[in-house]
PDB file of C-alpha atoms in Angstrom:
ATOM      1  CA  MET A   1      53.652 -21.407 -24.618  1.00  0.00           C
ATOM      2  CA  GLU A   2      56.795 -19.841 -23.779  1.00  0.00           C
ATOM      3  CA  GLY A   3      58.820 -20.850 -26.595  1.00  0.00           C
ATOM      4  CA  ASN A   4      58.599 -23.047 -29.575  1.00  0.00           C
ATOM      5  CA  SER A   5      61.534 -25.680 -29.191  1.00  0.00           C
ATOM      6  CA  ALA A   6      60.522 -29.327 -29.447  1.00  0.00           C
ATOM      7  CA  ARG A   7      61.504 -29.835 -25.829  1.00  0.00           C
ATOM      8  CA  GLN A   8      58.714 -27.731 -24.656  1.00  0.00           C
ATOM      9  CA  ILE A   9      56.157 -29.260 -26.664  1.00  0.00           C
ATOM     10  CA  LYS A  10      54.624 -32.105 -24.400  1.00  0.00           C
ATOM     11  CA  SER A  11      51.403 -32.939 -26.614  1.00  0.00           C
ATOM     12  CA  ILE A  12      50.705 -32.352 -30.335  1.00  0.00           C
ATOM     13  CA  CYS A  13      47.385 -32.533 -31.942  1.00  0.00           C
ATOM     14  CA  VAL A  14      47.311 -34.253 -35.409  1.00  0.00           C
ATOM     15  CA  PHE A  15      44.594 -33.682 -37.830  1.00  0.00           C
ATOM     16  CA  CYS A  16      44.345 -36.437 -40.654  1.00  0.00           C
ATOM     17  CA  GLY A  17      41.965 -38.481 -42.688  1.00  0.00           C
ATOM     18  CA  SER A  18      40.326 -41.566 -41.682  1.00  0.00           C
ATOM     19  CA  ASN A  19      39.885 -42.677 -45.009  1.00  0.00           C
ATOM     20  CA  PRO A  20      41.342 -46.342 -45.622  1.00  0.00           C
ATOM     21  CA  ARG A  21      42.368 -45.849 -49.252  1.00  0.00           C
ATOM     22  CA  LYS A  22      45.285 -43.408 -48.698  1.00  0.00           C
ATOM     23  CA  LYS A  23      48.503 -43.884 -50.726  1.00  0.00           C
ATOM     24  CA  CYS A  24      51.468 -45.667 -49.369  1.00  0.00           C
ATOM     25  CA  LYS A  25      53.702 -42.742 -49.064  1.00  0.00           C
ATOM     26  CA  VAL A  26      51.138 -40.708 -47.081  1.00  0.00           C
ATOM     27  CA  SER A  27      50.694 -43.679 -44.819  1.00  0.00           C
ATOM     28  CA  ARG A  28      54.290 -44.199 -44.286  1.00  0.00           C
ATOM     29  CA  GLY A  29      54.565 -40.359 -43.552  1.00  0.00           C
ATOM     30  CA  SER A  30      51.697 -40.843 -40.879  1.00  0.00           C
ATOM     31  CA  ASN A  31      53.291 -43.944 -39.376  1.00  0.00           C
ATOM     32  CA  ASN A  32      56.692 -42.135 -39.178  1.00  0.00           C
ATOM     33  CA  LEU A  33      55.163 -39.199 -37.368  1.00  0.00           C
ATOM     34  CA  GLY A  34      53.746 -41.465 -34.686  1.00  0.00           C
ATOM     35  CA  LYS A  35      57.136 -43.190 -34.267  1.00  0.00           C
ATOM     36  CA  VAL A  36      58.874 -39.680 -33.770  1.00  0.00           C
ATOM     37  CA  LEU A  37      56.213 -38.597 -31.299  1.00  0.00           C
ATOM     38  CA  ALA A  38      56.874 -41.791 -29.279  1.00  0.00           C
ATOM     39  CA  LYS A  39      60.622 -41.517 -29.612  1.00  0.00           C
ATOM     40  CA  ARG A  40      60.534 -37.992 -28.269  1.00  0.00           C
ATOM     41  CA  LYS A  41      57.966 -38.645 -25.700  1.00  0.00           C
ATOM     42  CA  ILE A  42      55.511 -36.458 -27.088  1.00  0.00           C
ATOM     43  CA  HIS A  43      51.742 -37.228 -26.246  1.00  0.00           C
ATOM     44  CA  LEU A  44      49.383 -37.466 -29.380  1.00  0.00           C
ATOM     45  CA  VAL A  45      45.832 -35.973 -29.333  1.00  0.00           C
ATOM     46  CA  TYR A  46      43.723 -36.865 -32.300  1.00  0.00           C
ATOM     47  CA  GLY A  47      40.268 -37.260 -33.559  1.00  0.00           C
ATOM     48  CA  GLY A  48      39.868 -40.548 -32.394  1.00  0.00           C
ATOM     49  CA  GLY A  49      39.660 -44.041 -34.544  1.00  0.00           C
ATOM     50  CA  SER A  50      42.039 -46.628 -36.201  1.00  0.00           C
ATOM     51  CA  LEU A  51      40.984 -46.080 -39.826  1.00  0.00           C
ATOM     52  CA  GLY A  52      43.368 -44.562 -42.469  1.00  0.00           C
ATOM     53  CA  LEU A  53      45.943 -42.307 -41.532  1.00  0.00           C
ATOM     54  CA  THR A  54      44.330 -41.666 -37.976  1.00  0.00           C
ATOM     55  CA  GLY A  55      45.110 -45.240 -37.678  1.00  0.00           C
ATOM     56  CA  CYS A  56      48.715 -45.318 -38.829  1.00  0.00           C
ATOM     57  CA  VAL A  57      49.811 -42.188 -36.694  1.00  0.00           C
ATOM     58  CA  SER A  58      47.899 -43.273 -33.626  1.00  0.00           C
ATOM     59  CA  THR A  59      48.980 -47.017 -33.758  1.00  0.00           C
ATOM     60  CA  ALA A  60      52.630 -46.135 -34.186  1.00  0.00           C
ATOM     61  CA  ALA A  61      52.542 -43.502 -31.295  1.00  0.00           C
ATOM     62  CA  HIS A  62      50.765 -46.031 -28.997  1.00  0.00           C
ATOM     63  CA  VAL A  63      53.177 -48.993 -30.078  1.00  0.00           C
ATOM     64  CA  GLY A  64      56.009 -46.593 -29.054  1.00  0.00           C
ATOM     65  CA  ARG A  65      54.756 -46.146 -25.862  1.00  0.00           C
ATOM     66  CA  SER A  66      53.383 -42.565 -26.521  1.00  0.00           C
ATOM     67  CA  GLN A  67      50.257 -41.678 -24.498  1.00  0.00           C
ATOM     68  CA  VAL A  68      47.608 -41.366 -27.107  1.00  0.00           C
ATOM     69  CA  LEU A  69      44.222 -39.438 -26.468  1.00  0.00           C
ATOM     70  CA  GLY A  70      41.494 -39.842 -29.109  1.00  0.00           C
ATOM     71  CA  ILE A  71      38.834 -37.043 -28.550  1.00  0.00           C
ATOM     72  CA  ILE A  72      35.615 -38.126 -30.564  1.00  0.00           C
ATOM     73  CA  PRO A  73      32.061 -36.948 -30.673  1.00  0.00           C
ATOM     74  CA  THR A  74      29.650 -39.504 -29.482  1.00  0.00           C
ATOM     75  CA  ALA A  75      27.590 -39.746 -32.618  1.00  0.00           C
ATOM     76  CA  LEU A  76      30.901 -40.738 -34.420  1.00  0.00           C
ATOM     77  CA  ALA A  77      31.830 -43.286 -31.655  1.00  0.00           C
ATOM     78  CA  GLU A  78      28.386 -44.700 -31.588  1.00  0.00           C
ATOM     79  CA  GLY A  79      28.042 -44.931 -35.549  1.00  0.00           C
ATOM     80  CA  ASN A  80      31.174 -46.669 -35.854  1.00  0.00           C
ATOM     81  CA  PHE A  81      32.331 -44.426 -38.574  1.00  0.00           C
ATOM     82  CA  VAL A  82      35.800 -44.112 -37.451  1.00  0.00           C
ATOM     83  CA  GLY A  83      36.991 -47.706 -36.287  1.00  0.00           C
ATOM     84  CA  LYS A  84      38.173 -48.616 -32.644  1.00  0.00           C
ATOM     85  CA  ILE A  85      40.059 -45.819 -30.621  1.00  0.00           C
ATOM     86  CA  VAL A  86      43.630 -46.330 -30.054  1.00  0.00           C
ATOM     87  CA  GLY A  87      44.734 -45.205 -26.482  1.00  0.00           C
ATOM     88  CA  GLU A  88      42.442 -43.449 -24.302  1.00  0.00           C
ATOM     89  CA  GLU A  89      39.007 -42.181 -25.377  1.00  0.00           C
ATOM     90  CA  LEU A  90      37.217 -38.792 -24.618  1.00  0.00           C
ATOM     91  CA  ARG A  91      33.680 -38.718 -25.903  1.00  0.00           C
ATOM     92  CA  VAL A  92      32.499 -35.149 -26.477  1.00  0.00           C
ATOM     93  CA  PRO A  93      28.991 -34.095 -27.395  1.00  0.00           C
ATOM     94  CA  THR A  94      29.792 -32.124 -30.581  1.00  0.00           C
ATOM     95  CA  LEU A  95      32.409 -31.400 -33.208  1.00  0.00           C
ATOM     96  CA  GLN A  96      32.929 -28.020 -31.777  1.00  0.00           C
ATOM     97  CA  ASP A  97      33.316 -29.624 -28.034  1.00  0.00           C
ATOM     98  CA  ARG A  98      36.006 -31.913 -29.606  1.00  0.00           C
ATOM     99  CA  ILE A  99      38.122 -28.958 -31.340  1.00  0.00           C
ATOM    100  CA  TRP A 100      37.839 -27.025 -27.861  1.00  0.00           C
ATOM    101  CA  LYS A 101      39.058 -30.194 -26.139  1.00  0.00           C
ATOM    102  CA  MET A 102      41.896 -30.901 -28.751  1.00  0.00           C
ATOM    103  CA  LEU A 103      42.955 -27.026 -28.187  1.00  0.00           C
ATOM    104  CA  ASP A 104      43.004 -27.413 -24.315  1.00  0.00           C
ATOM    105  CA  ASN A 105      44.958 -30.687 -24.307  1.00  0.00           C
ATOM    106  CA  SER A 106      47.706 -29.922 -27.135  1.00  0.00           C
ATOM    107  CA  ASN A 107      50.737 -27.629 -27.191  1.00  0.00           C
ATOM    108  CA  ALA A 108      51.052 -27.813 -31.062  1.00  0.00           C
ATOM    109  CA  PHE A 109      49.083 -28.887 -34.017  1.00  0.00           C
ATOM    110  CA  ILE A 110      50.058 -30.761 -37.298  1.00  0.00           C
ATOM    111  CA  ALA A 111      47.853 -31.455 -40.283  1.00  0.00           C
ATOM    112  CA  LEU A 112      48.448 -34.511 -42.386  1.00  0.00           C
ATOM    113  CA  PRO A 113      46.710 -35.056 -45.692  1.00  0.00           C
ATOM    114  CA  GLY A 114      42.854 -35.435 -45.341  1.00  0.00           C
ATOM    115  CA  GLY A 115      39.764 -34.131 -46.695  1.00  0.00           C
ATOM    116  CA  ILE A 116      37.229 -31.704 -45.867  1.00  0.00           C
ATOM    117  CA  GLY A 117      37.157 -32.277 -42.050  1.00  0.00           C
ATOM    118  CA  THR A 118      40.849 -32.201 -41.668  1.00  0.00           C
ATOM    119  CA  LEU A 119      41.076 -28.856 -43.403  1.00  0.00           C
ATOM    120  CA  GLU A 120      38.190 -27.533 -41.529  1.00  0.00           C
ATOM    121  CA  GLU A 121      39.859 -28.422 -38.221  1.00  0.00           C
ATOM    122  CA  ASN A 122      43.248 -26.867 -39.321  1.00  0.00           C
ATOM    123  CA  PHE A 123      41.806 -24.005 -40.654  1.00  0.00           C
ATOM    124  CA  GLN A 124      39.689 -23.302 -37.222  1.00  0.00           C
ATOM    125  CA  ILE A 125      42.753 -23.717 -35.130  1.00  0.00           C
ATOM    126  CA  ALA A 126      44.832 -21.262 -37.638  1.00  0.00           C
ATOM    127  CA  SER A 127      41.821 -18.749 -37.271  1.00  0.00           C
ATOM    128  CA  TRP A 128      41.813 -18.942 -33.555  1.00  0.00           C
ATOM    129  CA  ALA A 129      45.634 -18.093 -33.689  1.00  0.00           C
ATOM    130  CA  GLN A 130      44.829 -15.065 -35.871  1.00  0.00           C
ATOM    131  CA  LEU A 131      42.256 -14.018 -33.393  1.00  0.00           C
ATOM    132  CA  ASN A 132      44.747 -14.312 -30.505  1.00  0.00           C
ATOM    133  CA  ILE A 133      42.808 -17.546 -28.888  1.00  0.00           C
ATOM    134  CA  HIS A 134      45.916 -19.292 -28.624  1.00  0.00           C
ATOM    135  CA  HIS A 135      49.605 -18.957 -29.486  1.00  0.00           C
ATOM    136  CA  LYS A 136      50.378 -22.481 -30.383  1.00  0.00           C
ATOM    137  CA  PRO A 137      52.561 -23.791 -33.385  1.00  0.00           C
ATOM    138  CA  ILE A 138      50.422 -25.090 -36.426  1.00  0.00           C
ATOM    139  CA  GLY A 139      52.104 -27.009 -39.180  1.00  0.00           C
ATOM    140  CA  LEU A 140      51.259 -28.927 -42.222  1.00  0.00           C
ATOM    141  CA  LEU A 141      53.183 -32.238 -42.938  1.00  0.00           C
ATOM    142  CA  ASN A 142      53.370 -31.884 -46.610  1.00  0.00           C
ATOM    143  CA  VAL A 143      53.753 -35.579 -47.485  1.00  0.00           C
ATOM    144  CA  ASP A 144      54.272 -36.205 -51.391  1.00  0.00           C
ATOM    145  CA  GLY A 145      53.445 -32.895 -52.110  1.00  0.00           C
ATOM    146  CA  PHE A 146      49.693 -33.197 -50.962  1.00  0.00           C
ATOM    147  CA  PHE A 147      49.331 -29.505 -49.657  1.00  0.00           C
ATOM    148  CA  ASN A 148      51.212 -28.028 -52.354  1.00  0.00           C
ATOM    149  CA  LYS A 149      48.079 -26.385 -54.248  1.00  0.00           C
ATOM    150  CA  LEU A 150      46.514 -25.283 -50.893  1.00  0.00           C
ATOM    151  CA  LEU A 151      49.788 -23.594 -49.982  1.00  0.00           C
ATOM    152  CA  SER A 152      49.936 -21.598 -53.461  1.00  0.00           C
ATOM    153  CA  PHE A 153      46.255 -20.729 -52.865  1.00  0.00           C
ATOM    154  CA  LEU A 154      47.045 -19.514 -49.357  1.00  0.00           C
ATOM    155  CA  ASP A 155      50.119 -17.554 -50.822  1.00  0.00           C
ATOM    156  CA  GLN A 156      47.837 -16.049 -53.414  1.00  0.00           C
ATOM    157  CA  ALA A 157      45.194 -15.080 -50.692  1.00  0.00           C
ATOM    158  CA  GLY A 158      47.749 -13.463 -48.537  1.00  0.00           C
ATOM    159  CA  GLU A 159      49.028 -11.328 -51.597  1.00  0.00           C
ATOM    160  CA  GLU A 160      45.499 -10.138 -52.339  1.00  0.00           C
ATOM    161  CA  ASN A 161      44.517  -9.090 -48.987  1.00  0.00           C
TER     162      ASN A 161
END
């Protein structure tokens, strides 16, 4: 990517949780992100499904006429673990294939609140940036201070290494 301006970002991959029991503030933040993506005509790439925050961000982007691509491993899609895909669906064999497809289809990455899977995906993308596999922007949407302790930990880890 030549620069980091929002105009050059055509698609953003969003990592977030699919747990349907998230707090209202976090759900509103996810919904707002989807609306902003649509307003700016930025395509959404996400892990697929319609539950929890994935459903909030993908539905808001889709309703706003943003192109939405859900990339999902076949086992998750067939097991009906994440609900129905919003937008276009791309099935891949494994989680590792999914993260590569997300990288290929995105100009930037944002993590919303989520669990182990969300953190794993975000850290993998961040690790690949450190290894110069890509040079795409990565961010955390720190809704309601969700990532405060993680950010403190990362500050401490950076100071000690």
